[in-house]
Coordinates of C-alpha atoms and ligand atoms in Angstrom, one line a residue:
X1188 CA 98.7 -38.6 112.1
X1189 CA 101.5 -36.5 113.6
X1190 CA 100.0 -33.4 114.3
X1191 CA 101.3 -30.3 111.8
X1192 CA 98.9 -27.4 113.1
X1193 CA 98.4 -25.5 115.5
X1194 CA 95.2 -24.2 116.3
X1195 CA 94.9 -21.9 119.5
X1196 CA 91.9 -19.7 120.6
X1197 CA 91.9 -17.4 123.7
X1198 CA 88.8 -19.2 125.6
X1199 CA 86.6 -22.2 125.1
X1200 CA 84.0 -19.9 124.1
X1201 CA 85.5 -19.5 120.5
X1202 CA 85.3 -23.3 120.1
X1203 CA 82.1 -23.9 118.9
X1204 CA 83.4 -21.4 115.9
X1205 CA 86.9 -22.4 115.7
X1206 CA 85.9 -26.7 115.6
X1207 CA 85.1 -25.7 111.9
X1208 CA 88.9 -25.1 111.5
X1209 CA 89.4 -28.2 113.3
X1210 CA 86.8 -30.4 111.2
X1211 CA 88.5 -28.9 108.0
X1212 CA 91.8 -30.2 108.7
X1213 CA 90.5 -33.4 110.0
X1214 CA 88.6 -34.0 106.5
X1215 CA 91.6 -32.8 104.5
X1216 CA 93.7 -36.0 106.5
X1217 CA 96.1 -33.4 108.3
X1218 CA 96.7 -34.1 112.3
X1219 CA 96.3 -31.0 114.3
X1220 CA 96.7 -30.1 117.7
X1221 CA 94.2 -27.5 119.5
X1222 CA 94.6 -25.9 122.7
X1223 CA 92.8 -22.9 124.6
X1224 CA 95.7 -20.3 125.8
X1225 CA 95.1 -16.3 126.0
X1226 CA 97.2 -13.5 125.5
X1227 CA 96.1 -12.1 128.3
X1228 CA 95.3 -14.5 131.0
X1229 CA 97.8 -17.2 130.1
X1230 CA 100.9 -15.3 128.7
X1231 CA 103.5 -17.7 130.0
X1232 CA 101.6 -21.1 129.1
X1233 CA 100.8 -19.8 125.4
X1234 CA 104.6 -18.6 125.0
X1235 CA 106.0 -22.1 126.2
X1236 CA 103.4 -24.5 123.8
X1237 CA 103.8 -22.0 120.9
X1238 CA 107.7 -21.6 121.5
X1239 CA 107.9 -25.3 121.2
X1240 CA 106.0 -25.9 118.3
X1241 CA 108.8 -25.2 115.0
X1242 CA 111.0 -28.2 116.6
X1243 CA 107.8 -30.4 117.1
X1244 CA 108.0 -30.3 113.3
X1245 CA 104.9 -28.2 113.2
X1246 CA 104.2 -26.0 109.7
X1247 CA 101.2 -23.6 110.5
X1248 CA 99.6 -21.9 113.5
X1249 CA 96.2 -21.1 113.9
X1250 CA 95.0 -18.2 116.3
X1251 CA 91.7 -17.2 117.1
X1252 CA 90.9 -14.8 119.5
X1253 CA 87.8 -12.1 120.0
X1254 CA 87.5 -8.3 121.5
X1255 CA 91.0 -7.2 122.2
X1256 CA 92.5 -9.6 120.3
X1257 CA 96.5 -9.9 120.9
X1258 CA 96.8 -13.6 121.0
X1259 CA 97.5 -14.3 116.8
X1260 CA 100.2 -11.2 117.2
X1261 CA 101.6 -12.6 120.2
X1262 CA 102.0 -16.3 118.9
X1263 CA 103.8 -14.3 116.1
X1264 CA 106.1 -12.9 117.5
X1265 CA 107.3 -16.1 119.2
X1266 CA 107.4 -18.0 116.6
X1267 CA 108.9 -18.2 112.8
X1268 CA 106.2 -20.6 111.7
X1269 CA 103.6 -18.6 109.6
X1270 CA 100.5 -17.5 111.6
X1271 CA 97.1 -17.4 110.5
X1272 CA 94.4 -15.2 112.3
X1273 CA 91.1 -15.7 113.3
X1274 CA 89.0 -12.7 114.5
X1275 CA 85.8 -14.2 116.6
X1276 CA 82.4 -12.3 116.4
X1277 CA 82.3 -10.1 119.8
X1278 CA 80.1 -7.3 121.2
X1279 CA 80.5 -5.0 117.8
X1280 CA 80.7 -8.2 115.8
X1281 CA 83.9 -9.0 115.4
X1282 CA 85.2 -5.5 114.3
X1283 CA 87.6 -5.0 117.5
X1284 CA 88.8 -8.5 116.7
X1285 CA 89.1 -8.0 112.8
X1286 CA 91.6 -4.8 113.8
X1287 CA 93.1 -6.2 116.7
X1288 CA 94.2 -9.3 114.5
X1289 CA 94.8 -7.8 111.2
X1290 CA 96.6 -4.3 111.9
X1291 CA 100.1 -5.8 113.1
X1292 CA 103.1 -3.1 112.3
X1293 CA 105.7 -4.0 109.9
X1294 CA 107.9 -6.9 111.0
X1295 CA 105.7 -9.4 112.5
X1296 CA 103.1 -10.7 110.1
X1297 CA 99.9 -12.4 110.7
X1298 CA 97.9 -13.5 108.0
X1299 CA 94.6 -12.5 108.9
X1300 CA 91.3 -14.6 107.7
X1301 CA 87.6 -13.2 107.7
X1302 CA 85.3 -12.6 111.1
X1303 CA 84.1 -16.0 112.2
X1304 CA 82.8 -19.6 111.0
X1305 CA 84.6 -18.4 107.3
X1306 CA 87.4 -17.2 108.6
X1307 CA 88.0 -20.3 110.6
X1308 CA 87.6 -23.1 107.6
X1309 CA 89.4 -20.6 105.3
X1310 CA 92.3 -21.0 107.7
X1311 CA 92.3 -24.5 107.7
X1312 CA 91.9 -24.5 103.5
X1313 CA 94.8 -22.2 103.6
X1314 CA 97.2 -24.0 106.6
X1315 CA 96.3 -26.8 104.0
X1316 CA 97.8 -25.5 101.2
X1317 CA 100.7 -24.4 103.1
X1318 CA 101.3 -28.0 104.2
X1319 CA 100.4 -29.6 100.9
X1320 CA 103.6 -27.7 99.4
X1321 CA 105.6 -30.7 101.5
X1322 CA 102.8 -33.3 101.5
X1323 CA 101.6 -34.7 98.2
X1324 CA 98.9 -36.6 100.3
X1325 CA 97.4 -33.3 101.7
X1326 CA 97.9 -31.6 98.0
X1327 CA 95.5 -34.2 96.4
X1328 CA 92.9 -33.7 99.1
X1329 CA 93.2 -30.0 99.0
X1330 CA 92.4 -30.6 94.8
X1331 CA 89.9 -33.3 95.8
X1332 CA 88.1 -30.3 98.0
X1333 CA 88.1 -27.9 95.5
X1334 CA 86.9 -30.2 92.6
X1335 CA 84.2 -31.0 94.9
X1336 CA 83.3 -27.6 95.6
X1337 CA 82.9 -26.5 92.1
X1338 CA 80.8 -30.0 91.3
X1339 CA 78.5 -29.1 93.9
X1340 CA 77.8 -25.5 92.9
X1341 CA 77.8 -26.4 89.1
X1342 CA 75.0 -29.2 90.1
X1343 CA 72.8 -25.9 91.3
X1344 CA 68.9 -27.0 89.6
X1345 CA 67.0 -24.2 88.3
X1346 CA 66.5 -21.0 90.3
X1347 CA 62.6 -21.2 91.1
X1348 CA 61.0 -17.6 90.0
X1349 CA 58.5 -18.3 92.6
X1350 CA 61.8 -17.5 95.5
X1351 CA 61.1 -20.8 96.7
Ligands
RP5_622 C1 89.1 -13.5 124.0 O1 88.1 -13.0 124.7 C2 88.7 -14.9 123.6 O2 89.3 -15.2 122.4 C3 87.2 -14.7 123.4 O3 86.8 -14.6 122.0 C4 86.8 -13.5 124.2 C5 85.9 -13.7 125.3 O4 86.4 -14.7 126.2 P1 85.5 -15.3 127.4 O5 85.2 -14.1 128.3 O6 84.3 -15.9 126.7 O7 86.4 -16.3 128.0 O8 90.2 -13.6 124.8

């Protein structure tokens, strides 16, 4: 599968959160690439991979990043591809995160996703729907997902008064 995502994270630490984004995509079919670049600490590296991603024939980015969290905004602002945000839990729980992601001024846009294990699938599901506009393959397993979903909940037995 040629790889059609981006998903980058500011340290290894947000990996065992952000593998959820990466399991998503691998059980929608869609090949991914995942690396581990910071705003901060790598600014050159993460310019040069995310630079180079539009003419790989890439269609989404994925960042994730945690406290001060620059690195969706940055990758933004170098490249056109749409960028979807990830704030990671932190030492207030994801709040800095949640701000530093989703607060971007007018001009560069970042799409930001909820604090977390949700915030990661839910940018997979949506980086999925984005690709499935141009992949019919990806659009029936994005359906498949969601009839799934609904089977699932709708197969709920009956709520025990007991709280069982
Ligand atoms: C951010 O700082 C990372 O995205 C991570 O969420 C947070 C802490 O990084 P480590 O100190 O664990 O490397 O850049």
């Amino acid at each position: 599968m040629n790889p059609v995502v981006g998903i980058v994270m500011g340290s290894k630490s947000d990996w065992p959160v952000m593998r959820h984004a990466a399991l998503t995509l691998e059980s929608l079919g869609i090949g991914h690439e995942r690396k581990v670049y910071s705003a901060h600490r790598t600014p050159k590296q993460c310019k040069e991979w995310v630079g180079g991603l539009e003419e790989r024939g890439f269609w989404v980015l994925i960042a994730a990043a945690g406290g001060a969290a620059h690195l969706a905004g940055v990758c933004a602002a170098t490249t056109e591809l749409p960028v979807l945000g990830v704030p990671m839990e932190s030492k207030v729980q994801g709040v800095d995160s949640l701000l530093s992601t989703v607060q971007m001024p007018a001009g560069i846009p970042v799409g930001t996703l909820a604090i977390g294990k949700a915030g990661a699938i839910n940018a997979a599901l949506l980086a999925a729907a984005i690709v499935a506009r141009g992949d019919d393959k990806v659009k029936a397993a994005v359906h498949a997902f969601r009839e799934e979903q609904t089977r699932k909940v709708l197969e709920t037995g009956d709520l025990p008064l007991d709280g069982e």
